[in-house]
Amino acid sequence: MDQAREQAPDRVPGRGRSREPFDRRLARAVQQVTARALGPYQSAIIRIGFSLTWLLFLLRELPHRHELYGPDGPWSWEMGRRLISDNGAFTALMWSDSGLWFEIVYALAVLSAALLLVGWRTRAVSVVFMVGVLSLQNRSVFMGDGGDNVIHLAAIYLVLTRCGQVWSLDARRAAREASRVSDGLAPRRDVVGPLLWVVCGGFLIAATYFLGATGSLWLLVLMWVLWLSQALWWVVCRYAPGEPRTLLDVFANLAHNAALVVIMAEVCLIYATAGWYKIQGSRWQDGTALYYPLKLDYFAPWPALSDLLGSNGVIVMLLTYGTVLIQVAFPFALFNRKVKNVLLVAMMLEHAGIAVLLGLPLFSLAMISADAVFLPTAFLVWLGARVGRGRDRLLPRARADVPDQRRTGEEPAPRTLVG
């Protein structure tokens, strides 16, 4: 009996469950963050959201692109060059003041946003997307409505994520290749991937040559590291698909999970700082802060609706205090899943109201895309299934040759802050 008592696991006093040793819990946690990329649906939805926001902005400002970021803008090329020399911000538009070069950069920004939206070659396209975002935004730093700052940071983080695991053309292509292998067929030879790698290498050589006008040495080093890592990935997958490939997967999963945590922390920091700064304002303290933007003609796309809402003091007071309460409480609500989901819906509705009442749709879409990192996985899976059914009804087609993108053969993921 004494021997059986020694072999029995420790029990928590007052509970029937056995207490797991700390080293075993630590090992399981390390295995969880290294064995797979967490939050595949969350990373996919923020990829779609941010690329869609940036694409809509570029298309909306297409007639005014020269005044915003091009040669006809109030912020001249010479002023931009002096600014870049001071702050070291990255932009490829400083390589030349030619109108043709500006059109090429703008076109690549539009194309990369569209390709990232559908998830085509996300590893390479996400880098081009980042270059397009930084090049245009750093060229004229005074253009934007606040959402550009979120996209600016998210474009860098997305490069480190494996955001094409689901809801992407990459996932569809991977599923087709897996189906061919399971049928005993040889996988198709990939020609597009190495070609993109060569083209990106030429861009990096040009960026290194124009280092004095490019700015941000650390960003250039990051792109070189990513480029060499992709070459190493291709060599290992082709000639050493065993343990070396597993090791590279571990590093890729760690980078993805770390970037996802940084995005989550950024969202919490945005709302926490915004909420605490609002508390210090007298207009937010007396509950009248939202009244004043509703009376500004510049932020009144629907004057009648703004007047109707602003004329009701009770609604204005409730919205003012509710905004502060939600923003301050959200970071603490992450410890309770139900409360977090309720506040998440409230914040998304708040941004939708800002889009309609204040005429800031792209700012609201950027913030909703950032909030989406906290959406529950079950809801995203359900949403993806509904969208797929709607697509099939609108575009009926034979689906016998289209494998399912959802991963199979895996244990249900444990519940985390991302769902």
GROMACS .gro file of C-alpha atoms in nm:
model
  419
    1MET     CA    1   0.000   0.000   0.000
    2ASP     CA    2   0.287   0.235   0.078
    3GLN     CA    3   0.433   0.167  -0.265
    4ALA     CA    4   0.101   0.241  -0.434
    5ARG     CA    5   0.071   0.563  -0.234
    6GLU     CA    6   0.417   0.671  -0.352
    7GLN     CA    7   0.329   0.600  -0.715
    8ALA     CA    8  -0.004   0.783  -0.695
    9PRO     CA    9   0.002   1.144  -0.818
   10ASP     CA   10  -0.031   1.429  -0.574
   11ARG     CA   11  -0.380   1.548  -0.513
   12VAL     CA   12  -0.495   1.899  -0.451
   13PRO     CA   13  -0.647   1.925  -0.101
   14GLY     CA   14  -1.023   1.934  -0.122
   15ARG     CA   15  -1.033   1.826  -0.485
   16GLY     CA   16  -1.058   1.498  -0.661
   17ARG     CA   17  -0.833   1.587  -0.951
   18SER     CA   18  -0.463   1.506  -0.945
   19ARG     CA   19  -0.214   1.793  -0.956
   20GLU     CA   20   0.012   1.780  -1.263
   21PRO     CA   21   0.382   1.850  -1.198
   22PHE     CA   22   0.509   2.191  -1.305
   23ASP     CA   23   0.771   2.053  -1.542
   24ARG     CA   24   0.507   1.853  -1.726
   25ARG     CA   25   0.280   2.156  -1.760
   26LEU     CA   26   0.574   2.362  -1.882
   27ALA     CA   27   0.665   2.097  -2.138
   28ARG     CA   28   0.308   2.084  -2.265
   29ALA     CA   29   0.298   2.465  -2.297
   30VAL     CA   30   0.626   2.469  -2.490
   31GLN     CA   31   0.499   2.194  -2.717
   32GLN     CA   32   0.180   2.386  -2.781
   33VAL     CA   33   0.356   2.704  -2.900
   34THR     CA   34   0.618   2.520  -3.106
   35ALA     CA   35   0.423   2.232  -3.260
   36ARG     CA   36   0.175   2.443  -3.457
   37ALA     CA   37   0.080   2.796  -3.551
   38LEU     CA   38  -0.198   2.903  -3.315
   39GLY     CA   39  -0.502   3.098  -3.424
   40PRO     CA   40  -0.507   3.005  -3.796
   41TYR     CA   41  -0.854   3.152  -3.845
   42GLN     CA   42  -0.771   3.466  -3.646
   43SER     CA   43  -0.456   3.529  -3.849
   44ALA     CA   44  -0.651   3.472  -4.170
   45ILE     CA   45  -0.926   3.716  -4.075
   46ILE     CA   46  -0.681   3.993  -3.985
   47ARG     CA   47  -0.497   3.928  -4.312
   48ILE     CA   48  -0.821   3.968  -4.502
   49GLY     CA   49  -0.933   4.268  -4.299
   50PHE     CA   50  -0.614   4.473  -4.324
   51SER     CA   51  -0.550   4.397  -4.690
   52LEU     CA   52  -0.912   4.481  -4.774
   53THR     CA   53  -0.891   4.809  -4.582
   54TRP     CA   54  -0.570   4.915  -4.755
   55LEU     CA   55  -0.701   4.807  -5.097
   56LEU     CA   56  -1.023   5.006  -5.056
   57PHE     CA   57  -0.825   5.311  -4.946
   58LEU     CA   58  -0.591   5.293  -5.247
   59LEU     CA   59  -0.882   5.248  -5.488
   60ARG     CA   60  -1.081   5.530  -5.330
   61GLU     CA   61  -0.786   5.769  -5.352
   62LEU     CA   62  -0.681   5.657  -5.700
   63PRO     CA   63  -0.791   5.985  -5.863
   64HIS     CA   64  -0.610   6.184  -5.591
   65ARG     CA   65  -0.297   5.971  -5.555
   66HIS     CA   66  -0.065   6.237  -5.698
   67GLU     CA   67  -0.184   6.496  -5.447
   68LEU     CA   68  -0.162   6.254  -5.153
   69TYR     CA   69   0.167   6.074  -5.209
   70GLY     CA   70   0.291   6.176  -5.553
   71PRO     CA   71   0.475   6.463  -5.718
   72ASP     CA   72   0.177   6.703  -5.697
   73GLY     CA   73   0.140   6.684  -5.320
   74PRO     CA   74   0.207   6.975  -5.082
   75TRP     CA   75   0.479   6.762  -4.919
   76SER     CA   76   0.738   6.787  -5.198
   77TRP     CA   77   0.990   6.519  -5.284
   78GLU     CA   78   1.275   6.731  -5.146
   79MET     CA   79   1.090   6.780  -4.817
   80GLY     CA   80   1.023   6.408  -4.804
   81ARG     CA   81   1.391   6.333  -4.861
   82ARG     CA   82   1.489   6.561  -4.573
   83LEU     CA   83   1.227   6.401  -4.346
   84ILE     CA   84   1.350   6.050  -4.426
   85SER     CA   85   1.708   6.153  -4.353
   86ASP     CA   86   1.594   6.268  -4.006
   87ASN     CA   87   1.355   5.993  -3.896
   88GLY     CA   88   1.501   5.701  -4.094
   89ALA     CA   89   1.157   5.577  -4.204
   90PHE     CA   90   1.148   5.328  -4.491
   91THR     CA   91   1.005   5.431  -4.828
   92ALA     CA   92   1.093   5.322  -5.179
   93LEU     CA   93   0.949   5.644  -5.323
   94MET     CA   94   1.268   5.826  -5.228
   95TRP     CA   95   1.466   5.629  -5.483
   96SER     CA   96   1.348   5.857  -5.761
   97ASP     CA   97   1.126   6.161  -5.810
   98SER     CA   98   1.002   6.025  -6.142
   99GLY     CA   99   0.628   6.010  -6.195
  100LEU     CA  100   0.667   5.668  -6.358
  101TRP     CA  101   0.838   5.528  -6.048
  102PHE     CA  102   0.553   5.658  -5.832
  103GLU     CA  103   0.297   5.488  -6.056
  104ILE     CA  104   0.490   5.160  -6.036
  105VAL     CA  105   0.503   5.169  -5.655
  106TYR     CA  106   0.134   5.261  -5.630
  107ALA     CA  107   0.037   4.983  -5.871
  108LEU     CA  108   0.244   4.728  -5.677
  109ALA     CA  109   0.074   4.842  -5.356
  110VAL     CA  110  -0.270   4.785  -5.509
  111LEU     CA  111  -0.169   4.449  -5.658
  112SER     CA  112  -0.009   4.320  -5.338
  113ALA     CA  113  -0.316   4.416  -5.133
  114ALA     CA  114  -0.543   4.229  -5.374
  115LEU     CA  115  -0.320   3.919  -5.377
  116LEU     CA  116  -0.285   3.916  -4.999
  117LEU     CA  117  -0.662   3.945  -4.971
  118VAL     CA  118  -0.712   3.618  -5.158
  119GLY     CA  119  -0.406   3.458  -4.998
  120TRP     CA  120  -0.189   3.400  -5.303
  121ARG     CA  121   0.175   3.329  -5.211
  122THR     CA  122   0.130   3.501  -4.878
  123ARG     CA  123   0.492   3.463  -4.767
  124ALA     CA  124   0.625   3.672  -5.057
  125VAL     CA  125   0.320   3.893  -5.111
  126SER     CA  126   0.305   3.995  -4.743
  127VAL     CA  127   0.655   4.144  -4.779
  128VAL     CA  128   0.552   4.337  -5.091
  129PHE     CA  129   0.238   4.449  -4.907
  130MET     CA  130   0.451   4.580  -4.619
  131VAL     CA  131   0.680   4.764  -4.862
  132GLY     CA  132   0.381   4.927  -5.031
  133VAL     CA  133   0.223   5.037  -4.704
  134LEU     CA  134   0.543   5.181  -4.560
  135SER     CA  135   0.650   5.344  -4.887
  136LEU     CA  136   0.328   5.540  -4.930
  137GLN     CA  137   0.256   5.623  -4.567
  138ASN     CA  138   0.612   5.733  -4.488
  139ARG     CA  139   0.619   5.949  -4.801
  140SER     CA  140   0.348   6.178  -4.662
  141VAL     CA  141   0.317   6.128  -4.290
  142PHE     CA  142   0.029   6.373  -4.247
  143MET     CA  143  -0.216   6.175  -4.461
  144GLY     CA  144  -0.444   5.943  -4.268
  145ASP     CA  145  -0.724   5.924  -4.014
  146GLY     CA  146  -0.573   5.704  -3.744
  147GLY     CA  147  -0.647   5.371  -3.906
  148ASP     CA  148  -0.332   5.411  -4.115
  149ASN     CA  149  -0.122   5.376  -3.799
  150VAL     CA  150  -0.284   5.041  -3.723
  151ILE     CA  151  -0.227   4.918  -4.080
  152HIS     CA  152   0.130   5.049  -4.065
  153LEU     CA  153   0.214   4.824  -3.769
  154ALA     CA  154   0.001   4.529  -3.880
  155ALA     CA  155   0.177   4.521  -4.219
  156ILE     CA  156   0.504   4.449  -4.038
  157TYR     CA  157   0.355   4.187  -3.807
  158LEU     CA  158   0.178   4.000  -4.088
  159VAL     CA  159   0.514   3.926  -4.250
  160LEU     CA  160   0.601   3.706  -3.952
  161THR     CA  161   0.268   3.519  -3.939
  162ARG     CA  162   0.156   3.210  -4.126
  163CYS     CA  163  -0.163   3.385  -4.226
  164GLY     CA  164  -0.239   3.169  -4.529
  165GLN     CA  165  -0.321   2.842  -4.349
  166VAL     CA  166  -0.695   2.875  -4.413
  167TRP     CA  167  -0.923   3.083  -4.635
  168SER     CA  168  -0.653   3.135  -4.897
  169LEU     CA  169  -0.540   3.018  -5.237
  170ASP     CA  170  -0.227   2.888  -5.066
  171ALA     CA  171  -0.436   2.656  -4.849
  172ARG     CA  172  -0.628   2.538  -5.155
  173ARG     CA  173  -0.306   2.468  -5.344
  174ALA     CA  174  -0.159   2.282  -5.045
  175ALA     CA  175  -0.475   2.073  -5.017
  176ARG     CA  176  -0.456   1.982  -5.385
  177GLU     CA  177  -0.093   1.876  -5.349
  178ALA     CA  178  -0.175   1.669  -5.041
  179SER     CA  179  -0.454   1.501  -5.236
  180ARG     CA  180  -0.216   1.418  -5.520
  181VAL     CA  181   0.038   1.268  -5.282
  182SER     CA  182  -0.230   1.060  -5.107
  183ASP     CA  183  -0.336   0.928  -5.448
  184GLY     CA  184   0.020   0.818  -5.520
  185LEU     CA  185   0.094   1.095  -5.771
  186ALA     CA  186   0.410   1.301  -5.777
  187PRO     CA  187   0.368   1.662  -5.654
  188ARG     CA  188   0.373   1.934  -5.917
  189ARG     CA  189   0.693   2.128  -5.963
  190ASP     CA  190   0.665   2.478  -5.822
  191VAL     CA  191   0.796   2.739  -6.065
  192VAL     CA  192   0.619   3.050  -5.938
  193GLY     CA  193   0.772   3.034  -5.590
  194PRO     CA  194   1.139   3.042  -5.700
  195LEU     CA  195   1.055   3.310  -5.957
  196LEU     CA  196   0.904   3.532  -5.687
  197TRP     CA  197   1.210   3.467  -5.473
  198VAL     CA  198   1.440   3.588  -5.752
  199VAL     CA  199   1.228   3.900  -5.815
  200CYS     CA  200   1.224   3.987  -5.444
  201GLY     CA  201   1.600   3.937  -5.436
  202GLY     CA  202   1.641   4.192  -5.714
  203PHE     CA  203   1.430   4.437  -5.517
  204LEU     CA  204   1.645   4.384  -5.207
  205ILE     CA  205   1.961   4.449  -5.405
  206ALA     CA  206   1.810   4.775  -5.529
  207ALA     CA  207   1.699   4.868  -5.176
  208THR     CA  208   2.051   4.804  -5.048
  209TYR     CA  209   2.198   5.017  -5.327
  210PHE     CA  210   1.965   5.307  -5.235
  211LEU     CA  211   2.020   5.258  -4.864
  212GLY     CA  212   2.093   5.626  -4.806
  213ALA     CA  213   1.756   5.725  -4.952
  214THR     CA  214   1.559   5.426  -4.822
  215GLY     CA  215   1.593   5.466  -4.447
  216SER     CA  216   1.533   5.204  -4.173
  217LEU     CA  217   1.839   4.982  -4.183
  218TRP     CA  218   1.672   4.738  -3.942
  219LEU     CA  219   1.381   4.686  -4.182
  220LEU     CA  220   1.617   4.616  -4.470
  221VAL     CA  221   1.804   4.364  -4.254
  222LEU     CA  222   1.471   4.200  -4.166
  223MET     CA  223   1.381   4.162  -4.533
  224TRP     CA  224   1.720   4.010  -4.610
  225VAL     CA  225   1.675   3.763  -4.324
  226LEU     CA  226   1.331   3.669  -4.453
  227TRP     CA  227   1.465   3.628  -4.807
  228LEU     CA  228   1.752   3.403  -4.696
  229SER     CA  229   1.518   3.209  -4.467
  230GLN     CA  230   1.287   3.137  -4.758
  231ALA     CA  231   1.583   3.007  -4.959
  232LEU     CA  232   1.682   2.784  -4.667
  233TRP     CA  233   1.321   2.663  -4.639
  234TRP     CA  234   1.314   2.565  -5.008
  235VAL     CA  235   1.648   2.378  -4.985
  236VAL     CA  236   1.546   2.190  -4.672
  237CYS     CA  237   1.204   2.095  -4.809
  238ARG     CA  238   1.365   1.967  -5.128
  239TYR     CA  239   1.672   1.785  -4.997
  240ALA     CA  240   1.621   1.730  -4.621
  241PRO     CA  241   1.248   1.694  -4.544
  242GLY     CA  242   1.305   1.516  -4.213
  243GLU     CA  243   1.427   1.668  -3.887
  244PRO     CA  244   1.567   1.988  -4.047
  245ARG     CA  245   1.219   2.062  -4.185
  246THR     CA  246   1.070   2.000  -3.841
  247LEU     CA  247   1.320   2.241  -3.687
  248LEU     CA  248   1.232   2.513  -3.939
  249ASP     CA  249   0.863   2.453  -3.866
  250VAL     CA  250   0.932   2.512  -3.497
  251PHE     CA  251   1.100   2.847  -3.569
  252ALA     CA  252   0.818   2.949  -3.806
  253ASN     CA  253   0.555   2.857  -3.548
  254LEU     CA  254   0.736   3.054  -3.279
  255ALA     CA  255   0.757   3.362  -3.502
  256HIS     CA  256   0.388   3.330  -3.593
  257ASN     CA  257   0.270   3.288  -3.234
  258ALA     CA  258   0.489   3.573  -3.111
  259ALA     CA  259   0.359   3.807  -3.382
  260LEU     CA  260   0.000   3.710  -3.299
  261VAL     CA  261   0.060   3.792  -2.932
  262VAL     CA  262   0.211   4.127  -3.029
  263ILE     CA  263  -0.097   4.210  -3.238
  264MET     CA  264  -0.319   4.124  -2.943
  265ALA     CA  265  -0.106   4.335  -2.710
  266GLU     CA  266  -0.121   4.624  -2.957
  267VAL     CA  267  -0.501   4.616  -2.963
  268CYS     CA  268  -0.515   4.612  -2.583
  269LEU     CA  269  -0.267   4.899  -2.564
  270ILE     CA  270  -0.468   5.106  -2.812
  271TYR     CA  271  -0.789   5.072  -2.615
  272ALA     CA  272  -0.626   5.106  -2.273
  273THR     CA  273  -0.441   5.428  -2.359
  274ALA     CA  274  -0.744   5.571  -2.542
  275GLY     CA  275  -0.970   5.495  -2.246
  276TRP     CA  276  -0.739   5.636  -1.979
  277TYR     CA  277  -0.673   5.951  -2.179
  278LYS     CA  278  -1.048   6.000  -2.218
  279ILE     CA  279  -1.096   5.973  -1.844
  280GLN     CA  280  -0.871   6.275  -1.796
  281GLY     CA  281  -1.081   6.494  -2.028
  282SER     CA  282  -1.347   6.714  -1.872
  283ARG     CA  283  -1.591   6.660  -2.160
  284TRP     CA  284  -1.567   6.284  -2.114
  285GLN     CA  285  -1.614   6.325  -1.741
  286ASP     CA  286  -1.937   6.523  -1.775
  287GLY     CA  287  -2.070   6.294  -2.051
  288THR     CA  288  -2.087   6.548  -2.337
  289ALA     CA  289  -1.777   6.453  -2.542
  290LEU     CA  290  -1.967   6.284  -2.828
  291TYR     CA  291  -2.194   6.585  -2.873
  292TYR     CA  292  -1.926   6.803  -3.029
  293PRO     CA  293  -1.806   6.580  -3.319
  294LEU     CA  294  -2.171   6.523  -3.410
  295LYS     CA  295  -2.202   6.899  -3.467
  296LEU     CA  296  -1.898   6.929  -3.696
  297ASP     CA  297  -1.989   6.956  -4.063
  298TYR     CA  298  -1.665   6.782  -4.162
  299PHE     CA  299  -1.769   6.469  -3.969
  300ALA     CA  300  -2.138   6.470  -4.063
  301PRO     CA  301  -2.208   6.265  -4.378
  302TRP     CA  302  -2.570   6.231  -4.257
  303PRO     CA  303  -2.653   6.568  -4.093
  304ALA     CA  304  -3.009   6.474  -4.010
  305LEU     CA  305  -2.898   6.156  -3.831
  306SER     CA  306  -2.623   6.341  -3.643
  307ASP     CA  307  -2.868   6.612  -3.533
  308LEU     CA  308  -3.121   6.353  -3.420
  309LEU     CA  309  -2.865   6.170  -3.210
  310GLY     CA  310  -2.701   6.486  -3.074
  311SER     CA  311  -3.033   6.633  -2.964
  312ASN     CA  312  -3.091   6.350  -2.714
  313GLY     CA  313  -2.878   6.423  -2.407
  314VAL     CA  314  -2.942   6.086  -2.244
  315ILE     CA  315  -2.819   5.889  -2.546
  316VAL     CA  316  -2.513   6.113  -2.578
  317MET     CA  317  -2.429   6.063  -2.212
  318LEU     CA  318  -2.475   5.685  -2.228
  319LEU     CA  319  -2.260   5.655  -2.541
  320THR     CA  320  -1.990   5.876  -2.392
  321TYR     CA  321  -1.962   5.685  -2.067
  322GLY     CA  322  -2.010   5.352  -2.242
  323THR     CA  323  -1.720   5.422  -2.478
  324VAL     CA  324  -1.484   5.497  -2.190
  325LEU     CA  325  -1.602   5.195  -1.992
  326ILE     CA  326  -1.558   4.952  -2.281
  327GLN     CA  327  -1.212   5.076  -2.374
  328VAL     CA  328  -1.079   5.072  -2.020
  329ALA     CA  329  -1.234   4.736  -1.930
  330PHE     CA  330  -1.148   4.541  -2.244
  331PRO     CA  331  -0.786   4.444  -2.156
  332PHE     CA  332  -0.907   4.311  -1.819
  333ALA     CA  333  -1.200   4.128  -1.980
  334LEU     CA  334  -0.961   3.891  -2.158
  335PHE     CA  335  -0.952   3.681  -1.842
  336ASN     CA  336  -1.323   3.601  -1.883
  337ARG     CA  337  -1.423   3.468  -2.223
  338LYS     CA  338  -1.791   3.558  -2.201
  339VAL     CA  339  -1.728   3.915  -2.090
  340LYS     CA  340  -1.458   3.950  -2.356
  341ASN     CA  341  -1.697   3.842  -2.632
  342VAL     CA  342  -1.966   4.085  -2.514
  343LEU     CA  343  -1.723   4.380  -2.506
  344LEU     CA  344  -1.580   4.273  -2.841
  345VAL     CA  345  -1.923   4.293  -3.003
  346ALA     CA  346  -1.980   4.631  -2.837
  347MET     CA  347  -1.650   4.768  -2.971
  348MET     CA  348  -1.721   4.648  -3.322
  349LEU     CA  349  -2.066   4.808  -3.311
  350GLU     CA  350  -1.903   5.125  -3.183
  351HIS     CA  351  -1.667   5.135  -3.481
  352ALA     CA  352  -1.954   5.063  -3.716
  353GLY     CA  353  -2.134   5.364  -3.565
  354ILE     CA  354  -1.823   5.578  -3.618
  355ALA     CA  355  -1.815   5.472  -3.982
  356VAL     CA  356  -2.177   5.578  -4.036
  357LEU     CA  357  -2.208   5.884  -3.812
  358LEU     CA  358  -1.863   6.040  -3.854
  359GLY     CA  359  -1.785   5.928  -4.208
  360LEU     CA  360  -1.471   5.730  -4.121
  361PRO     CA  361  -1.537   5.388  -4.279
  362LEU     CA  362  -1.176   5.288  -4.344
  363PHE     CA  363  -1.065   5.380  -3.993
  364SER     CA  364  -1.349   5.172  -3.854
  365LEU     CA  365  -1.271   4.880  -4.084
  366ALA     CA  366  -0.905   4.887  -3.975
  367MET     CA  367  -1.003   4.879  -3.607
  368ILE     CA  368  -1.259   4.604  -3.662
  369SER     CA  369  -0.990   4.403  -3.841
  370ALA     CA  370  -0.761   4.447  -3.542
  371ASP     CA  371  -1.040   4.347  -3.302
  372ALA     CA  372  -1.098   4.030  -3.504
  373VAL     CA  373  -0.785   3.871  -3.356
  374PHE     CA  374  -0.995   3.804  -3.042
  375LEU     CA  375  -1.291   3.644  -3.220
  376PRO     CA  376  -1.369   3.287  -3.106
  377THR     CA  377  -1.254   3.011  -3.338
  378ALA     CA  378  -1.595   2.842  -3.336
  379PHE     CA  379  -1.758   3.161  -3.461
  380LEU     CA  380  -1.499   3.207  -3.737
  381VAL     CA  381  -1.541   2.847  -3.852
  382TRP     CA  382  -1.918   2.895  -3.860
  383LEU     CA  383  -1.877   3.224  -4.047
  384GLY     CA  384  -1.644   3.066  -4.301
  385ALA     CA  385  -1.892   2.784  -4.362
  386ARG     CA  386  -2.177   3.032  -4.416
  387VAL     CA  387  -1.970   3.239  -4.655
  388GLY     CA  388  -1.872   2.925  -4.844
  389ARG     CA  389  -2.235   2.821  -4.881
  390GLY     CA  390  -2.331   3.165  -5.003
  391ARG     CA  391  -2.047   3.161  -5.254
  392ASP     CA  392  -2.153   2.819  -5.384
  393ARG     CA  393  -2.508   2.940  -5.430
  394LEU     CA  394  -2.398   3.247  -5.623
  395LEU     CA  395  -2.126   3.067  -5.819
  396PRO     CA  396  -2.236   2.705  -5.861
  397ARG     CA  397  -1.959   2.480  -5.982
  398ALA     CA  398  -1.833   2.128  -5.962
  399ARG     CA  399  -1.643   2.087  -5.637
  400ALA     CA  400  -1.513   1.735  -5.684
  401ASP     CA  401  -1.158   1.859  -5.747
  402VAL     CA  402  -1.149   2.115  -5.466
  403PRO     CA  403  -1.028   1.962  -5.138
  404ASP     CA  404  -1.144   2.092  -4.806
  405GLN     CA  405  -0.915   2.358  -4.663
  406ARG     CA  406  -0.995   2.275  -4.305
  407ARG     CA  407  -0.732   2.071  -4.127
  408THR     CA  408  -0.826   1.719  -4.034
  409GLY     CA  409  -0.676   1.460  -3.806
  410GLU     CA  410  -0.593   1.706  -3.530
  411GLU     CA  411  -0.712   1.718  -3.173
  412PRO     CA  412  -0.940   2.006  -3.081
  413ALA     CA  413  -0.730   2.310  -2.994
  414PRO     CA  414  -0.735   2.422  -2.631
  415ARG     CA  415  -0.923   2.738  -2.553
  416THR     CA  416  -0.699   3.044  -2.542
  417LEU     CA  417  -0.739   3.421  -2.556
  418VAL     CA  418  -0.786   3.396  -2.932
  419GLY     CA  419  -1.072   3.154  -2.894
   0.00000   0.00000   0.00000
